[in-house]
Short mmCIF file of C-alpha atoms in Angstrom, two decimals:
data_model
loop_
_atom_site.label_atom_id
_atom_site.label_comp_id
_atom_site.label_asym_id
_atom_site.label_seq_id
_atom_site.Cartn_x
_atom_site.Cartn_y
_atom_site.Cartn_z
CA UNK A 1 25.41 -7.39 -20.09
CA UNK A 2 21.77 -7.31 -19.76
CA UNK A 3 21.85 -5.90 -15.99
CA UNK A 4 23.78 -5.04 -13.44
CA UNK A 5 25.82 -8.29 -12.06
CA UNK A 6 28.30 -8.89 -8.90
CA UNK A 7 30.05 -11.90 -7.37
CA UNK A 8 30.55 -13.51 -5.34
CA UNK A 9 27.10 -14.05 -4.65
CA UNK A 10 28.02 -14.97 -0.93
CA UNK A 11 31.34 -14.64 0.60
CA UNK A 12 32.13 -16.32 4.39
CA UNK A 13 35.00 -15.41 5.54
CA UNK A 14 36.83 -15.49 9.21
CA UNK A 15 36.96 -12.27 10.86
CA UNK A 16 40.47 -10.24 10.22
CA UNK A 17 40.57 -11.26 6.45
CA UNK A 18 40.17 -9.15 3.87
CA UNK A 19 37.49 -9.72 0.76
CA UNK A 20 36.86 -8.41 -2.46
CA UNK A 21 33.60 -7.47 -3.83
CA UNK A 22 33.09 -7.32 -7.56
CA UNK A 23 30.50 -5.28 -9.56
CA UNK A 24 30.30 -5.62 -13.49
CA UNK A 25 27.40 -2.63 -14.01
CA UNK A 26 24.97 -2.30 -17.28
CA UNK A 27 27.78 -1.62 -20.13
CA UNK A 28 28.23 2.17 -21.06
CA UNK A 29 26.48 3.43 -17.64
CA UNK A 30 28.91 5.90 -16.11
CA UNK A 31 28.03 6.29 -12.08
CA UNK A 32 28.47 3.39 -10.28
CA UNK A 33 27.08 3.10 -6.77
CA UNK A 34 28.20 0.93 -3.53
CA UNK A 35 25.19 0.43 -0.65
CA UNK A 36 25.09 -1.58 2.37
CA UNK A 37 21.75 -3.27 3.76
CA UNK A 38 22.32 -4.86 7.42
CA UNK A 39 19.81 -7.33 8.75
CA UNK A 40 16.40 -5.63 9.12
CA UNK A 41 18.01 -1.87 7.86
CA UNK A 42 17.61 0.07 4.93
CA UNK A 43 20.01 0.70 2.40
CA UNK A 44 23.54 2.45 3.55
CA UNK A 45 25.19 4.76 0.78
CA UNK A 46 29.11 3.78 0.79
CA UNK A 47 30.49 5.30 -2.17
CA UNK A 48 29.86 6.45 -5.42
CA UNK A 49 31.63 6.57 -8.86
CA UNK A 50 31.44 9.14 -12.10
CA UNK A 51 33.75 7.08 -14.26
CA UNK A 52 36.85 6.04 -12.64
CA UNK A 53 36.80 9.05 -10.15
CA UNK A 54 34.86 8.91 -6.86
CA UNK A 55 33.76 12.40 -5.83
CA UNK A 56 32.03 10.89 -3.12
CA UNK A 57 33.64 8.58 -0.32
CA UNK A 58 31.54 10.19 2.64
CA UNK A 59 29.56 6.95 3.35
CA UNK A 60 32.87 4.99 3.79
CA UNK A 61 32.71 3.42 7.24
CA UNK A 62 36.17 3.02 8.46
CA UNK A 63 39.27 3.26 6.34
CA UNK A 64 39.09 -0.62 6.27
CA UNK A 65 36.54 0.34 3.40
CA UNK A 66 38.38 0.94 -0.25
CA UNK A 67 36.83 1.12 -3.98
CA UNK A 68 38.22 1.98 -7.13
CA UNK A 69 37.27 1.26 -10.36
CA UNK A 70 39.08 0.99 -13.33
CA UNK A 71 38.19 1.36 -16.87
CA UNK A 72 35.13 3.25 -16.61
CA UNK A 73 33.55 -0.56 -15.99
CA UNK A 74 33.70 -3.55 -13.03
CA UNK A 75 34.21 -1.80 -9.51
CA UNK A 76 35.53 -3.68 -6.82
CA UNK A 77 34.68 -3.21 -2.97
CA UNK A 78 37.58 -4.09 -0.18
CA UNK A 79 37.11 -4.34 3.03
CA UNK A 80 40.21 -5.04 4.74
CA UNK A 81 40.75 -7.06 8.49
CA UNK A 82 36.71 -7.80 8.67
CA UNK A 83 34.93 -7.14 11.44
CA UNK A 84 31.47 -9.33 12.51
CA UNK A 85 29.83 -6.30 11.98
CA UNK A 86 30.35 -5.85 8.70
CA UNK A 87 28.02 -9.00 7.81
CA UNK A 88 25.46 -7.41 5.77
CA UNK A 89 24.44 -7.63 2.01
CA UNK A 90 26.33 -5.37 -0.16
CA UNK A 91 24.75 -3.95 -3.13
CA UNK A 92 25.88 -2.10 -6.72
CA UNK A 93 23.96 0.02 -8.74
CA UNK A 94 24.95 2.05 -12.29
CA UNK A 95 22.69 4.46 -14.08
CA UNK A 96 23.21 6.36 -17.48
CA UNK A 97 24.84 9.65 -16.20
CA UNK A 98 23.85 11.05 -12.76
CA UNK A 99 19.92 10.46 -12.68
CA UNK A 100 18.55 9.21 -9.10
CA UNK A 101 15.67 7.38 -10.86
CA UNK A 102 17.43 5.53 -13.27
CA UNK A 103 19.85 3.42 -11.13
CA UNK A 104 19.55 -0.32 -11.87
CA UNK A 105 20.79 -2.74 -8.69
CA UNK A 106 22.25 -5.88 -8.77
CA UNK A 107 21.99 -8.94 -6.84
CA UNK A 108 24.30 -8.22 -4.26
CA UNK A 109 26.52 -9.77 -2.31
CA UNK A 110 25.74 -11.39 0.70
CA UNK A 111 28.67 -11.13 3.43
CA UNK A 112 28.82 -13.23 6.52
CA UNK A 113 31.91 -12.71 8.69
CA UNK A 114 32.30 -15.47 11.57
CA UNK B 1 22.29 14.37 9.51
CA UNK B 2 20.12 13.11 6.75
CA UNK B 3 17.07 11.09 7.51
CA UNK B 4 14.47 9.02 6.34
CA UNK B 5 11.80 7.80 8.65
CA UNK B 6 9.11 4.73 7.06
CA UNK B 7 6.05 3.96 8.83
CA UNK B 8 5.28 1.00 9.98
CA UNK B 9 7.93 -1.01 10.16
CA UNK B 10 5.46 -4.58 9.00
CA UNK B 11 2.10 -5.07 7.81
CA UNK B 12 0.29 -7.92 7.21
CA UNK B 13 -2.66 -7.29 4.87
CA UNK B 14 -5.59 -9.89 3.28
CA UNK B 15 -6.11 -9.88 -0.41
CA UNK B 16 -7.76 -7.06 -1.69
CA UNK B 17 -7.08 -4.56 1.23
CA UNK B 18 -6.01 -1.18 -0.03
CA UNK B 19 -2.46 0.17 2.41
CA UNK B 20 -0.92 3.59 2.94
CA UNK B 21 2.63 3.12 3.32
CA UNK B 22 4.56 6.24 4.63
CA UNK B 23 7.49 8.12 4.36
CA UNK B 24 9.23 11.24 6.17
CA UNK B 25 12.20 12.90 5.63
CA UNK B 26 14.83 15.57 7.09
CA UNK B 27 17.63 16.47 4.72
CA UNK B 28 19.76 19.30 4.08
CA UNK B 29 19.20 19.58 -0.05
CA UNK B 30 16.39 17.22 -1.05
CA UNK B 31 16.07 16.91 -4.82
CA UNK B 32 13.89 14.37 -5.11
CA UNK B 33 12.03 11.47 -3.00
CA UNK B 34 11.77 7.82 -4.68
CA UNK B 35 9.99 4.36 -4.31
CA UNK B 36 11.54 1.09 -4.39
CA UNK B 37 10.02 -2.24 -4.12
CA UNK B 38 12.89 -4.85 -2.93
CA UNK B 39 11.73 -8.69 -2.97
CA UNK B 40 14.45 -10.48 -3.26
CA UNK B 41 17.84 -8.47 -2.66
CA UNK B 42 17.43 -5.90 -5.88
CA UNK B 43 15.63 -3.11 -5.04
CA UNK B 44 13.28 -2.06 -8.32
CA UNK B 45 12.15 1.49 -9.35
CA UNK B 46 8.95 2.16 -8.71
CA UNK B 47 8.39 6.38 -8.41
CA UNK B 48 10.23 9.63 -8.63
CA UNK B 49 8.61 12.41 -7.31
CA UNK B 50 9.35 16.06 -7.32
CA UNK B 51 6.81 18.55 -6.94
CA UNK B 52 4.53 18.69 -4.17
CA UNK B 53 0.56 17.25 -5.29
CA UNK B 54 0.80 15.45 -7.93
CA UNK B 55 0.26 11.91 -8.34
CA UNK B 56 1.78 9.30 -9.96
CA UNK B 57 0.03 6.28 -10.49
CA UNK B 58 1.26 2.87 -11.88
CA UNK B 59 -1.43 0.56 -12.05
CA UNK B 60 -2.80 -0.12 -8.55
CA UNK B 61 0.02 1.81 -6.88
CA UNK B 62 0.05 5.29 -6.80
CA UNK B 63 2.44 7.84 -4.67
CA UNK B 64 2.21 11.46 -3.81
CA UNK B 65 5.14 14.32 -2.08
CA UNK B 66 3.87 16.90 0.48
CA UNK B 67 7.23 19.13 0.69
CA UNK B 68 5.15 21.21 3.55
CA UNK B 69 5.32 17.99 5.66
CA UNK B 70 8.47 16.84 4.35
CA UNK B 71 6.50 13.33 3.48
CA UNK B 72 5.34 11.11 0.93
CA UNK B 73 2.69 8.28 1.28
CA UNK B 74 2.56 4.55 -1.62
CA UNK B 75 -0.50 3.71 -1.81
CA UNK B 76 -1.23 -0.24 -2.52
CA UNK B 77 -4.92 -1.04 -3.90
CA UNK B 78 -6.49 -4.30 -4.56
CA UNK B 79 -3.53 -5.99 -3.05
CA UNK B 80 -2.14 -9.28 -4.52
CA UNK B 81 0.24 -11.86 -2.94
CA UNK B 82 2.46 -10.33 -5.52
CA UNK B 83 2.52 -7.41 -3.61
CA UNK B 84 4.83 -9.03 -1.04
CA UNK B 85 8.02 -7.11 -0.29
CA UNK B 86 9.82 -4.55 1.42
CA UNK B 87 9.08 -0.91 0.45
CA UNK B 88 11.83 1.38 0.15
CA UNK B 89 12.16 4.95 0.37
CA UNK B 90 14.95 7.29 -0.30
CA UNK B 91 15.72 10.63 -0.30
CA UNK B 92 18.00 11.64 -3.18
CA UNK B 93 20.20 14.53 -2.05
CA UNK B 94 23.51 16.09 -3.27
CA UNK B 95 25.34 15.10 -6.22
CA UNK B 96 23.42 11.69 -6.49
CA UNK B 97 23.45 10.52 -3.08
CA UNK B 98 20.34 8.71 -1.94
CA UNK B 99 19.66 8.56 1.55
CA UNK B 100 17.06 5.14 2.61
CA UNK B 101 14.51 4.86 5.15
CA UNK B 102 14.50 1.17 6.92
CA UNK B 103 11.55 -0.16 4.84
CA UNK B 104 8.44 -0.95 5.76
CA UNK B 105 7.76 -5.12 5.36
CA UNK B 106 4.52 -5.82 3.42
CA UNK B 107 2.67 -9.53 3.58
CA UNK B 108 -0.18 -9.99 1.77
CA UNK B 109 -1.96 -12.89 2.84
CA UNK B 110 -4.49 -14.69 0.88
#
């Protein structure tokens, strides 16, 4: 596609269910990259991806917190049993290979849990 | 642990006022420090810098890295309504991990 896209858009959900985040990045970029941007914060690295393998899971905040991606393509973000405080927007990025200044974002996804 | 500080938090500008945003950083392995401008919920690219002094310039923004002061300033003139956003920084480090300040909030009135 022409950029990077994600859905849903935004996602309410009760707290203790679990959601799924989608990200569909710019077609034949291979890192794919999860943030997290509370209310009034900067951007929070989660987890990146160099094709289907993800060499980095550091910024993971709890083991409620999964990604995989499959197919070299669409990544999807879980977050099992949410919590209220993981209401923030969540954000994907891809680049061409592993350059810092060439990572296009998408949208996001705005998450509200009540 | 990583950090990048922005300074200040807001600022509320008239058209045609020149700003100084700023940016400081502590890091373990920095590789490189970038801009973003984020107006809606994308961030876009704006700079990457590298090497200590030199300039780059887009238009009426320009940005420069002191590694000595661990710091970088974005500098805004002529300001336009356009200009409206939050101002991202980050730190890349390892692998391709970028670490972000907490923005600093620009309003441009007119």
């Amino acid at each position: 596609g022409a950029g990077v896209s994600q859905s849903p858009s935004n996602k309410v959900t009760e707290k203790g269910k679990d959601v799924e985040l989608r990200c569909d990045p710019i077609s034949g970029h291979t890192a794919l990259y999860w943030y997290r941007q509370s209310l009034g914060q900067g951007l929070e690295f989660l987890i990146y991806f160099q094709g289907n393998s993800a060499p980095d899971k550091s910024g993971l905040p709890s083991d409620r917190f999964s990604a995989e991606r499959t197919g070299g393509s669409v990544s999807t973000l879980t977050i099992q049993r949410t919590q209220q405080e993981d209401s923030a927007v969540y954000l994907c990025a891809s680049s061409h290979g592993l350059a810092a200044d060439t990572q296009y974002f998408g949208p996001g996804t705005r998450l509200t849990v009540l | 642990e990583d950090k990048v500080v922005q300074s200040p938090l807001s600022l509320v500008v008239h058209e045609g006022d020149t700003v100084t945003l700023n940016c400081s950083y502590e890091v373990t392995n920095f590789r490189s420090l970038l801009w973003y401008k984020q107006e809606k919920k994308a961030p876009t690219f704006l700079f990457m810098l590298t090497s200590s002094g030199i300039e780059k310039k887009s238009g009426r923004l320009s940005s420069i890295l002191d590694k000595k002061e661990l710091s970088s300033i974005l500098n805004i003139t002529a300001t336009q309504t356009g200009d409206s956003a939050i101002y991202l920084c980050a730190v890349e480090v390892y692998g391709n991990k970028l670490v972000f300040g907490a923005g600093t909030i620009l309003r441009v009135k007119s």
